[in-house]
mmCIF file of C-alpha atoms and ligand atoms in Angstrom:
data_model
loop_
_atom_site.group_PDB
_atom_site.id
_atom_site.type_symbol
_atom_site.label_atom_id
_atom_site.label_comp_id
_atom_site.label_asym_id
_atom_site.label_seq_id
_atom_site.Cartn_x
_atom_site.Cartn_y
_atom_site.Cartn_z
ATOM 1 C CA MET A 1 145.880 79.623 110.301
ATOM 2 C CA GLU A 2 147.242 76.333 111.649
ATOM 3 C CA THR A 3 145.924 74.569 114.706
ATOM 4 C CA VAL A 4 148.270 73.560 117.537
ATOM 5 C CA THR A 5 148.088 69.961 116.402
ATOM 6 C CA GLN A 6 149.029 70.939 112.847
ATOM 7 C CA LEU A 7 151.944 73.003 114.162
ATOM 8 C CA LEU A 8 153.136 70.100 116.321
ATOM 9 C CA HIS A 9 152.627 67.732 113.418
ATOM 10 C CA SER A 10 155.064 69.826 111.367
ATOM 11 C CA ILE A 11 157.878 69.099 113.857
ATOM 12 C CA GLN A 12 156.937 65.542 114.765
ATOM 13 C CA ASP A 13 160.006 64.065 113.056
ATOM 14 C CA VAL A 14 162.562 66.482 114.503
ATOM 15 C CA GLY A 15 164.854 64.813 117.038
ATOM 16 C CA ARG A 16 163.214 61.403 117.124
ATOM 17 C CA ASP A 17 165.306 59.029 119.260
ATOM 18 C CA ASP A 18 165.178 55.546 117.728
ATOM 19 C CA VAL A 19 167.106 54.015 120.616
ATOM 20 C CA ARG A 20 165.209 55.498 123.582
ATOM 21 C CA GLY A 21 161.948 56.208 121.804
ATOM 22 C CA GLY A 22 160.386 59.637 121.933
ATOM 23 C CA TYR A 23 162.536 62.696 121.311
ATOM 24 C CA SER A 24 166.029 63.765 122.312
ATOM 25 C CA ARG A 25 166.376 67.472 121.603
ATOM 26 C CA ALA A 26 169.215 68.671 123.810
ATOM 27 C CA VAL A 27 169.907 72.394 123.803
ATOM 28 C CA TYR A 28 172.008 73.459 120.809
ATOM 29 C CA SER A 29 171.789 69.969 119.329
ATOM 30 C CA THR A 30 170.886 69.751 115.654
ATOM 31 C CA ALA A 31 167.338 68.847 116.623
ATOM 32 C CA GLU A 32 166.845 71.804 118.930
ATOM 33 C CA LEU A 33 168.461 74.166 116.449
ATOM 34 C CA ASP A 34 166.058 72.853 113.803
ATOM 35 C CA LEU A 35 163.170 73.566 116.166
ATOM 36 C CA ARG A 36 164.499 77.089 116.771
ATOM 37 C CA SER A 37 164.570 77.656 113.008
ATOM 38 C CA TRP A 38 161.029 76.278 112.761
ATOM 39 C CA PHE A 39 159.849 78.686 115.454
ATOM 40 C CA VAL A 40 161.552 81.702 113.866
ATOM 41 C CA ASP A 41 159.991 80.831 110.504
ATOM 42 C CA GLN A 42 156.524 80.383 112.034
ATOM 43 C CA ALA A 43 156.850 83.657 113.958
ATOM 44 C CA GLN A 44 157.991 85.602 110.910
ATOM 45 C CA ARG A 45 155.126 84.163 108.841
ATOM 46 C CA ARG A 46 152.838 85.778 111.430
ATOM 47 C CA GLY A 47 154.568 89.104 111.049
ATOM 48 C CA LEU A 48 156.323 88.908 114.406
ATOM 49 C CA ASP A 49 159.736 90.548 114.758
ATOM 50 C CA VAL A 50 162.232 87.978 115.987
ATOM 51 C CA GLU A 51 165.431 88.565 117.961
ATOM 52 C CA THR A 52 167.690 86.334 120.036
ATOM 53 C CA ASP A 53 169.079 87.910 123.178
ATOM 54 C CA ARG A 54 172.539 87.520 124.634
ATOM 55 C CA ASN A 55 171.501 84.478 126.662
ATOM 56 C CA GLY A 56 170.103 82.677 123.643
ATOM 57 C CA ILE A 57 166.459 83.357 124.476
ATOM 58 C CA ILE A 58 164.368 83.914 121.343
ATOM 59 C CA TRP A 59 161.799 86.749 121.475
ATOM 60 C CA ALA A 60 159.101 87.052 118.799
ATOM 61 C CA TRP A 61 157.389 90.458 119.081
ATOM 62 C CA TRP A 62 153.861 91.498 118.129
ATOM 63 C CA GLY A 63 154.426 95.231 118.516
ATOM 64 C CA LYS A 64 157.692 96.941 119.303
ATOM 65 C CA PRO A 65 159.932 95.576 122.060
ATOM 66 C CA GLN A 66 159.012 97.557 125.148
ATOM 67 C CA GLU A 67 159.047 97.437 128.921
ATOM 68 C CA GLY A 68 156.046 95.852 130.601
ATOM 69 C CA ALA A 69 154.993 93.744 127.629
ATOM 70 C CA LEU A 70 152.821 90.661 127.937
ATOM 71 C CA VAL A 71 155.004 87.610 127.358
ATOM 72 C CA THR A 72 154.123 83.966 126.801
ATOM 73 C CA GLY A 73 156.289 81.032 125.802
ATOM 74 C CA SER A 74 158.059 77.894 126.872
ATOM 75 C CA HIS A 75 160.947 75.729 125.651
ATOM 76 C CA LEU A 76 161.873 73.439 122.741
ATOM 77 C CA ASP A 77 164.604 71.349 124.348
ATOM 78 C CA SER A 78 163.649 67.953 125.779
ATOM 79 C CA VAL A 79 164.824 65.327 128.218
ATOM 80 C CA PRO A 80 166.449 62.288 126.591
ATOM 81 C CA GLY A 81 163.654 60.161 125.116
ATOM 82 C CA GLY A 82 161.059 62.772 126.042
ATOM 83 C CA GLY A 83 157.548 63.307 124.799
ATOM 84 C CA ALA A 84 156.263 65.494 121.978
ATOM 85 C CA PHE A 85 154.470 68.041 124.142
ATOM 86 C CA ASP A 86 156.705 69.063 127.073
ATOM 87 C CA GLY A 87 157.776 72.510 125.888
ATOM 88 C CA PRO A 88 156.649 72.548 122.244
ATOM 89 C CA LEU A 89 152.972 72.538 123.244
ATOM 90 C CA GLY A 90 153.451 75.902 124.962
ATOM 91 C CA VAL A 91 155.357 77.363 122.029
ATOM 92 C CA ALA A 92 152.919 76.066 119.404
ATOM 93 C CA SER A 93 149.933 77.191 121.480
ATOM 94 C CA ALA A 94 151.396 80.698 121.689
ATOM 95 C CA LEU A 95 151.697 80.828 117.894
ATOM 96 C CA ALA A 96 148.130 79.529 117.514
ATOM 97 C CA ALA A 97 146.879 82.030 120.094
ATOM 98 C CA VAL A 98 148.395 84.895 118.105
ATOM 99 C CA ASP A 99 146.592 83.545 115.016
ATOM 100 C CA ILE A 100 143.305 83.480 116.909
ATOM 101 C CA LEU A 101 143.743 87.045 118.199
ATOM 102 C CA LYS A 102 144.761 88.336 114.783
ATOM 103 C CA ASN A 103 141.794 86.579 113.184
ATOM 104 C CA ARG A 104 139.537 88.331 115.682
ATOM 105 C CA GLY A 105 141.007 91.609 114.554
ATOM 106 C CA ARG A 106 142.684 92.281 117.909
ATOM 107 C CA THR A 107 145.357 94.950 117.860
ATOM 108 C CA PRO A 108 147.229 94.823 121.176
ATOM 109 C CA ASP A 109 147.193 97.873 123.438
ATOM 110 C CA ARG A 110 150.655 96.758 124.583
ATOM 111 C CA SER A 111 153.258 94.595 122.907
ATOM 112 C CA LEU A 112 153.089 90.834 123.141
ATOM 113 C CA ALA A 113 156.130 88.580 122.869
ATOM 114 C CA ILE A 114 156.511 84.842 122.495
ATOM 115 C CA THR A 115 159.712 83.559 124.108
ATOM 116 C CA VAL A 116 161.641 80.318 123.718
ATOM 117 C CA PHE A 117 163.976 79.601 126.610
ATOM 118 C CA PRO A 118 167.081 77.422 126.089
ATOM 119 C CA GLU A 119 168.027 74.460 128.324
ATOM 120 C CA GLU A 120 164.813 74.328 130.335
ATOM 121 C CA GLU A 121 165.362 70.626 130.990
ATOM 122 C CA GLY A 122 169.001 70.948 131.991
ATOM 123 C CA SER A 123 169.561 67.718 130.072
ATOM 124 C CA ARG A 124 172.831 68.774 128.473
ATOM 125 C CA PHE A 125 174.471 71.058 131.015
ATOM 126 C CA GLY A 126 172.839 69.757 134.181
ATOM 127 C CA VAL A 127 171.017 72.871 135.428
ATOM 128 C CA ALA A 128 167.311 73.175 134.619
ATOM 129 C CA CYS A 129 165.907 76.488 133.338
ATOM 130 C CA LEU A 130 169.420 77.703 132.532
ATOM 131 C CA GLY A 131 168.154 80.369 130.112
ATOM 132 C CA SER A 132 165.680 81.969 132.504
ATOM 133 C CA ARG A 133 168.172 81.683 135.389
ATOM 134 C CA LEU A 134 170.756 83.574 133.317
ATOM 135 C CA LEU A 135 168.213 86.217 132.278
ATOM 136 C CA THR A 136 167.205 86.879 135.885
ATOM 137 C CA GLY A 137 170.612 86.437 137.515
ATOM 138 C CA ALA A 138 169.388 83.358 139.373
ATOM 139 C CA ILE A 139 172.625 81.522 138.589
ATOM 140 C CA ASP A 140 176.244 82.556 139.021
ATOM 141 C CA VAL A 141 177.529 83.372 135.530
ATOM 142 C CA ASP A 142 180.938 81.714 135.977
ATOM 143 C CA LYS A 143 179.227 78.554 137.240
ATOM 144 C CA ALA A 144 176.959 78.603 134.181
ATOM 145 C CA LEU A 145 179.745 79.249 131.670
ATOM 146 C CA ASN A 146 181.805 76.385 133.083
ATOM 147 C CA LEU A 147 179.015 73.813 133.107
ATOM 148 C CA ARG A 148 180.051 70.874 130.971
ATOM 149 C CA ASP A 149 178.071 68.385 128.920
ATOM 150 C CA ALA A 150 178.820 64.641 128.854
ATOM 151 C CA ASP A 151 181.460 65.215 126.164
ATOM 152 C CA GLY A 152 183.251 67.854 128.218
ATOM 153 C CA ASN A 153 182.061 70.837 126.150
ATOM 154 C CA THR A 154 181.570 73.906 128.311
ATOM 155 C CA PHE A 155 178.380 75.931 128.049
ATOM 156 C CA ALA A 156 180.578 78.919 127.147
ATOM 157 C CA ASP A 157 182.138 77.129 124.177
ATOM 158 C CA THR A 158 178.799 75.742 123.056
ATOM 159 C CA ALA A 159 177.125 79.149 123.335
ATOM 160 C CA ARG A 160 180.013 80.718 121.411
ATOM 161 C CA SER A 161 179.730 78.196 118.613
ATOM 162 C CA ASN A 162 176.046 79.063 118.415
ATOM 163 C CA GLY A 163 176.584 82.752 117.908
ATOM 164 C CA LEU A 164 176.557 84.020 121.488
ATOM 165 C CA ASP A 165 179.367 85.946 123.152
ATOM 166 C CA PRO A 166 180.090 84.364 126.549
ATOM 167 C CA ARG A 167 181.348 87.739 127.788
ATOM 168 C CA HIS A 168 177.769 89.037 127.457
ATOM 169 C CA ILE A 169 175.993 86.022 128.951
ATOM 170 C CA GLY A 170 174.400 86.779 132.298
ATOM 171 C CA PRO A 171 171.781 88.952 134.019
ATOM 172 C CA ASP A 172 169.852 91.022 131.455
ATOM 173 C CA PRO A 173 167.755 93.557 133.378
ATOM 174 C CA GLU A 174 166.776 95.359 130.165
ATOM 175 C CA SER A 175 165.207 92.215 128.690
ATOM 176 C CA LEU A 176 163.711 91.234 132.022
ATOM 177 C CA ALA A 177 162.038 94.659 132.299
ATOM 178 C CA ARG A 178 160.247 93.875 129.055
ATOM 179 C CA ILE A 179 158.275 91.171 130.834
ATOM 180 C CA GLY A 180 155.303 92.909 132.440
ATOM 181 C CA GLN A 181 153.516 89.589 132.922
ATOM 182 C CA PHE A 182 154.502 86.072 131.874
ATOM 183 C CA VAL A 183 152.068 83.236 131.114
ATOM 184 C CA GLU A 184 153.329 79.775 130.184
ATOM 185 C CA LEU A 185 151.062 77.067 128.789
ATOM 186 C CA HIS A 186 152.352 73.550 129.395
ATOM 187 C CA VAL A 187 151.230 69.963 129.105
ATOM 188 C CA GLU A 188 150.075 68.729 132.492
ATOM 189 C CA GLN A 189 152.653 66.389 134.005
ATOM 190 C CA GLY A 190 150.294 64.544 136.291
ATOM 191 C CA LYS A 191 146.656 63.477 136.369
ATOM 192 C CA GLY A 192 145.080 66.409 138.165
ATOM 193 C CA LEU A 193 142.719 67.184 135.312
ATOM 194 C CA GLY A 194 141.492 63.616 134.972
ATOM 195 C CA ALA A 195 139.558 62.279 132.029
ATOM 196 C CA HIS A 196 136.440 64.465 132.300
ATOM 197 C CA GLY A 197 135.610 68.103 132.855
ATOM 198 C CA PRO A 198 137.719 71.042 131.727
ATOM 199 C CA GLY A 199 140.924 70.130 129.964
ATOM 200 C CA ILE A 200 142.624 73.300 131.212
ATOM 201 C CA ALA A 201 143.905 74.302 134.653
ATOM 202 C CA VAL A 202 145.620 77.333 136.117
ATOM 203 C CA GLY A 203 148.839 76.682 138.006
ATOM 204 C CA SER A 204 149.071 77.636 141.668
ATOM 205 C CA SER A 205 152.574 76.569 142.669
ATOM 206 C CA ILE A 206 155.687 74.575 141.796
ATOM 207 C CA LEU A 207 157.143 72.512 144.603
ATOM 208 C CA GLY A 208 160.763 73.064 145.570
ATOM 209 C CA HIS A 209 163.191 70.830 143.740
ATOM 210 C CA GLY A 210 166.886 70.300 143.372
ATOM 211 C CA ARG A 211 169.625 68.192 141.840
ATOM 212 C CA TRP A 212 172.579 66.677 143.665
ATOM 213 C CA LYS A 213 175.512 64.637 142.417
ATOM 214 C CA LEU A 214 176.610 61.627 144.484
ATOM 215 C CA SER A 215 180.060 60.244 143.644
ATOM 216 C CA VAL A 216 180.876 56.834 145.094
ATOM 217 C CA HIS A 217 184.588 55.992 145.095
ATOM 218 C CA GLY A 218 185.892 52.424 145.344
ATOM 219 C CA GLN A 219 188.756 50.355 144.001
ATOM 220 C CA GLY A 220 188.804 49.721 140.282
ATOM 221 C CA ASN A 221 189.989 46.249 139.494
ATOM 222 C CA HIS A 222 189.788 43.194 137.263
ATOM 223 C CA ALA A 223 186.427 41.386 137.299
ATOM 224 C CA GLY A 224 188.068 37.989 136.950
ATOM 225 C CA THR A 225 191.056 38.118 139.236
ATOM 226 C CA THR A 226 189.542 39.957 142.220
ATOM 227 C CA LEU A 227 187.874 37.696 144.757
ATOM 228 C CA MET A 228 184.576 38.915 146.164
ATOM 229 C CA ALA A 229 186.067 39.377 149.653
ATOM 230 C CA ASP A 230 188.767 41.632 148.215
ATOM 231 C CA ARG A 231 186.479 44.140 146.537
ATOM 232 C CA SER A 232 185.484 47.748 147.235
ATOM 233 C CA ASP A 233 182.908 47.933 144.482
ATOM 234 C CA PRO A 234 181.172 51.339 144.167
ATOM 235 C CA MET A 235 178.470 49.824 141.936
ATOM 236 C CA VAL A 236 177.341 47.596 144.803
ATOM 237 C CA ALA A 237 177.289 50.600 147.132
ATOM 238 C CA ALA A 238 175.437 52.676 144.527
ATOM 239 C CA ALA A 239 172.757 50.023 144.138
ATOM 240 C CA GLN A 240 172.061 50.083 147.878
ATOM 241 C CA ILE A 241 172.115 53.884 147.948
ATOM 242 C CA ILE A 242 169.456 54.005 145.224
ATOM 243 C CA VAL A 243 167.193 51.807 147.346
ATOM 244 C CA ALA A 244 167.945 54.010 150.357
ATOM 245 C CA VAL A 245 166.899 57.062 148.307
ATOM 246 C CA ARG A 246 163.599 55.375 147.495
ATOM 247 C CA ASP A 247 163.036 54.364 151.118
ATOM 248 C CA ALA A 248 163.849 57.844 152.476
ATOM 249 C CA ALA A 249 161.402 59.556 150.115
ATOM 250 C CA ALA A 250 158.725 56.910 150.583
ATOM 251 C CA GLY A 251 158.951 57.588 154.311
ATOM 252 C CA GLN A 252 158.247 61.321 153.861
ATOM 253 C CA PRO A 253 154.684 62.184 152.728
ATOM 254 C CA ASP A 254 154.651 64.145 149.470
ATOM 255 C CA ALA A 255 158.410 63.811 148.956
ATOM 256 C CA ARG A 256 159.811 62.590 145.646
ATOM 257 C CA ALA A 257 163.391 61.454 145.122
ATOM 258 C CA THR A 258 164.810 59.858 142.015
ATOM 259 C CA VAL A 259 168.115 58.572 140.704
ATOM 260 C CA GLY A 260 167.545 58.566 136.955
ATOM 261 C CA ARG A 261 171.088 58.837 135.796
ATOM 262 C CA LEU A 262 174.161 56.822 136.805
ATOM 263 C CA THR A 263 177.630 56.647 135.227
ATOM 264 C CA PRO A 264 180.140 53.966 136.250
ATOM 265 C CA VAL A 265 183.766 54.858 135.616
ATOM 266 C CA PRO A 266 185.364 53.428 133.547
ATOM 267 C CA GLY A 267 182.244 51.388 132.630
ATOM 268 C CA GLY A 268 183.706 48.146 131.291
ATOM 269 C CA THR A 269 181.861 44.838 131.405
ATOM 270 C CA ASN A 270 184.893 43.029 132.820
ATOM 271 C CA VAL A 271 185.920 45.905 135.072
ATOM 272 C CA ILE A 272 185.058 46.615 138.694
ATOM 273 C CA ALA A 273 184.290 50.328 138.605
ATOM 274 C CA SER A 274 186.596 52.724 140.419
ATOM 275 C CA ARG A 275 183.872 55.323 140.736
ATOM 276 C CA VAL A 276 180.145 55.683 140.196
ATOM 277 C CA ASP A 277 178.593 59.095 139.617
ATOM 278 C CA MET A 278 174.862 59.333 140.060
ATOM 279 C CA TRP A 279 172.409 62.195 140.120
ATOM 280 C CA LEU A 280 169.658 62.687 142.676
ATOM 281 C CA ASP A 281 166.506 64.669 141.929
ATOM 282 C CA ALA A 282 164.585 65.422 145.139
ATOM 283 C CA ARG A 283 161.439 67.488 145.658
ATOM 284 C CA HIS A 284 158.970 68.470 148.352
ATOM 285 C CA PRO A 285 156.588 71.419 148.852
ATOM 286 C CA ASP A 286 158.418 72.374 152.051
ATOM 287 C CA ASP A 287 162.024 73.345 151.297
ATOM 288 C CA ALA A 288 163.084 72.544 154.866
ATOM 289 C CA VAL A 289 161.794 68.982 154.444
ATOM 290 C CA THR A 290 163.784 68.622 151.241
ATOM 291 C CA ALA A 291 166.908 69.786 153.061
ATOM 292 C CA ARG A 292 166.349 67.218 155.821
ATOM 293 C CA LEU A 293 165.645 64.519 153.266
ATOM 294 C CA ILE A 294 168.974 65.183 151.542
ATOM 295 C CA GLU A 295 170.773 65.073 154.891
ATOM 296 C CA SER A 296 169.247 61.696 155.733
ATOM 297 C CA ILE A 297 169.993 60.314 152.265
ATOM 298 C CA TYR A 298 173.624 61.457 152.496
ATOM 299 C CA ALA A 299 174.043 59.947 155.973
ATOM 300 C CA ALA A 300 172.637 56.627 154.766
ATOM 301 C CA ALA A 301 174.845 56.775 151.674
ATOM 302 C CA GLN A 302 177.955 57.320 153.789
ATOM 303 C CA ASP A 303 177.132 54.303 155.993
ATOM 304 C CA ILE A 304 176.461 52.137 152.929
ATOM 305 C CA ALA A 305 179.662 53.256 151.220
ATOM 306 C CA ALA A 306 181.763 52.610 154.328
ATOM 307 C CA ALA A 307 180.311 49.103 154.679
ATOM 308 C CA GLU A 308 181.453 48.404 151.098
ATOM 309 C CA GLY A 309 184.924 49.816 151.660
ATOM 310 C CA CYS A 310 184.003 52.859 149.578
ATOM 311 C CA SER A 311 183.489 56.573 150.161
ATOM 312 C CA VAL A 312 180.783 58.886 148.855
ATOM 313 C CA PHE A 313 180.633 62.637 148.225
ATOM 314 C CA LEU A 314 177.541 64.787 147.670
ATOM 315 C CA THR A 315 177.467 68.090 145.796
ATOM 316 C CA GLU A 316 174.413 70.244 145.158
ATOM 317 C CA GLU A 317 174.118 71.190 141.474
ATOM 318 C CA SER A 318 170.945 73.289 141.543
ATOM 319 C CA TYR A 319 168.016 74.115 143.784
ATOM 320 C CA SER A 320 164.733 75.999 143.262
ATOM 321 C CA ASP A 321 162.569 76.958 146.222
ATOM 322 C CA THR A 322 158.863 76.231 146.155
ATOM 323 C CA VAL A 323 157.208 78.924 144.044
ATOM 324 C CA HIS A 324 153.689 80.337 144.297
ATOM 325 C CA PHE A 325 152.427 81.997 141.125
ATOM 326 C CA ASP A 326 151.265 85.614 141.210
ATOM 327 C CA PRO A 327 147.856 85.629 142.977
ATOM 328 C CA PRO A 328 146.478 88.771 141.234
ATOM 329 C CA LEU A 329 147.497 87.465 137.802
ATOM 330 C CA SER A 330 146.113 84.010 138.560
ATOM 331 C CA ARG A 331 142.854 85.639 139.702
ATOM 332 C CA GLN A 332 142.707 87.657 136.485
ATOM 333 C CA ILE A 333 143.120 84.401 134.562
ATOM 334 C CA GLY A 334 140.421 82.790 136.687
ATOM 335 C CA ASP A 335 138.087 85.692 135.792
ATOM 336 C CA ILE A 336 138.881 85.209 132.095
ATOM 337 C CA LEU A 337 138.425 81.415 132.325
ATOM 338 C CA PRO A 338 135.618 81.046 134.867
ATOM 339 C CA GLY A 339 135.371 77.655 136.531
ATOM 340 C CA VAL A 340 138.822 76.526 135.456
ATOM 341 C CA PRO A 341 140.428 74.392 138.199
ATOM 342 C CA VAL A 342 143.651 75.374 139.979
ATOM 343 C CA LEU A 343 146.511 72.853 140.123
ATOM 344 C CA ALA A 344 149.858 72.685 141.895
ATOM 345 C CA THR A 345 152.598 71.047 139.912
ATOM 346 C CA GLY A 346 155.616 68.931 140.803
ATOM 347 C CA ALA A 347 157.456 69.957 137.637
ATOM 348 C CA GLY A 348 159.795 72.900 137.279
ATOM 349 C CA HIS A 349 159.310 75.511 134.554
ATOM 350 C CA ASP A 350 160.823 78.782 133.355
ATOM 351 C CA ALA A 351 157.640 80.409 134.662
ATOM 352 C CA GLY A 352 158.745 79.167 138.079
ATOM 353 C CA VAL A 353 162.089 80.946 137.791
ATOM 354 C CA LEU A 354 160.505 84.124 136.407
ATOM 355 C CA ALA A 355 157.902 84.099 139.205
ATOM 356 C CA GLY A 356 160.631 85.321 141.528
ATOM 357 C CA TYR A 357 161.031 88.475 139.429
ATOM 358 C CA VAL A 358 157.877 89.269 137.431
ATOM 359 C CA PRO A 359 154.179 88.355 137.783
ATOM 360 C CA SER A 360 153.977 84.869 136.289
ATOM 361 C CA ALA A 361 151.300 82.252 135.798
ATOM 362 C CA MET A 362 150.797 78.907 134.102
ATOM 363 C CA LEU A 363 148.074 77.108 132.218
ATOM 364 C CA PHE A 364 148.072 73.307 132.074
ATOM 365 C CA VAL A 365 146.492 71.218 129.331
ATOM 366 C CA ARG A 366 145.104 67.758 130.052
ATOM 367 C CA ASN A 367 147.407 64.780 129.642
ATOM 368 C CA PRO A 368 145.087 61.805 130.220
ATOM 369 C CA SER A 369 147.690 59.394 131.558
ATOM 370 C CA GLY A 370 149.686 62.104 133.343
ATOM 371 C CA ILE A 371 152.855 60.429 132.051
ATOM 372 C CA SER A 372 155.606 62.862 131.018
ATOM 373 C CA HIS A 373 159.344 62.786 130.362
ATOM 374 C CA SER A 374 158.432 59.694 128.370
ATOM 375 C CA PRO A 375 157.414 58.875 124.769
ATOM 376 C CA GLU A 376 153.966 58.070 126.212
ATOM 377 C CA GLU A 377 153.263 61.738 127.015
ATOM 378 C CA TYR A 378 150.037 62.639 125.220
ATOM 379 C CA VAL A 379 147.535 65.425 124.631
ATOM 380 C CA ALA A 380 144.364 64.821 122.623
ATOM 381 C CA ASP A 381 143.940 67.121 119.616
ATOM 382 C CA GLU A 382 140.750 68.645 120.999
ATOM 383 C CA ASP A 383 142.453 69.423 124.328
ATOM 384 C CA ALA A 384 145.466 70.930 122.565
ATOM 385 C CA ASP A 385 143.215 73.154 120.466
ATOM 386 C CA ALA A 386 141.122 74.080 123.513
ATOM 387 C CA GLY A 387 144.373 75.025 125.255
ATOM 388 C CA ALA A 388 145.289 77.418 122.459
ATOM 389 C CA VAL A 389 141.848 79.014 122.610
ATOM 390 C CA ALA A 390 142.145 79.367 126.395
ATOM 391 C CA LEU A 391 145.586 80.943 125.992
ATOM 392 C CA ALA A 392 144.185 83.314 123.369
ATOM 393 C CA GLU A 393 141.378 84.312 125.750
ATOM 394 C CA VAL A 394 143.890 84.900 128.542
ATOM 395 C CA LEU A 395 146.296 86.882 126.381
ATOM 396 C CA GLY A 396 143.420 88.827 124.848
ATOM 397 C CA GLY A 397 142.104 89.620 128.293
ATOM 398 C CA LEU A 398 145.503 90.814 129.522
ATOM 399 C CA LEU A 399 146.562 92.811 126.454
HETATM 400 O O1 HGY B 1 162.431 68.647 135.879
HETATM 401 C C1 HGY B 1 161.412 69.313 135.742
HETATM 402 O O2 HGY B 1 160.594 69.378 136.631
HETATM 403 C C2 HGY B 1 161.149 70.052 134.461
HETATM 404 O O3 HGY B 1 160.540 69.178 133.552
HETATM 405 N N1 HGY B 1 162.361 70.603 133.902
HETATM 406 MN MN1 MN B 2 160.194 68.648 131.362
HETATM 407 MN MN1 MN B 3 158.696 71.618 130.299
#
């Protein structure tokens, strides 16, 4: 029986990013495929029956696949330069929890499955929780199949080259019916748990969040022969828009808005860009506030672009409403883990997508600094192991 920390230790060199630091494990990259193989091997060593469904979700079954099963799991893909725990902690803890239950001699009254969802981060194809959105029908299939990565590969082609048939990708009510209840354990991405007290929390909600693409169009030109007065430089407009994004969110209590990704076209050192694409991530507990925030950001962006002789276009790429986890299930978990605090989260998760379809809940494990989506993400060994025990108690109590 391996502890969570031993399980995570066994994958600590998979997908290391020497340039960014941390890990870059994009969906269907070599690194993520290696992690999938690792998971399948670990599941089979525990006598679980493993299958991959038509959307690329891996299911590892303790008991026969059946409707209404108890399901736990998370993801193995990461953001670029991400931490070691976001995703893998939930998967490793599920494996460790099965060990704990088996060691206690538990034989489930109903089947239990561990799931690994692809493209939770949306780092390659731009839409977060793509796997769980496909499973539930929360994304238009044609939109999903035609999503492209930075190299222009479509999701359809990438799925096909990884053994899936794009004609069968999409809503899977039969698989969804197998989820009677879903519980996801995840590293806390914030400091709600603090340094003392219980290192575990139950999730209450996920605030609404979305992604928008802003494209600023200007006049590409030569950096040396174009006088400053003759320029329509979209990079200069983009820089001001990024500050306007910060100012708009800072002016709205509890709002968060981020431009973390920007691509100048063509991107030459001695070239005035003709276009700048940038991606906006905006979030707020009240979906109407988020909508207003985006409107105000777009209006400011249009004024800024016009003043620089440029134009700007906004397109929504994905949006998830604020989600409240299943109160009866969360209460059950609270009864199993008495005294455990309840935390809202600002991070999206597959459990958040599934919560719209099946009773879902989350457990968070202490991350002392709260830093995530960064190589500095951290969970102490004793908290990671306590998380696996807590998950085992919860699963044991629900089985
Ligand atoms: O972006 C998020 O909130 C999650 O980490 N995918
Ligand atoms: Mn994440
Ligand atoms: Mn995650």
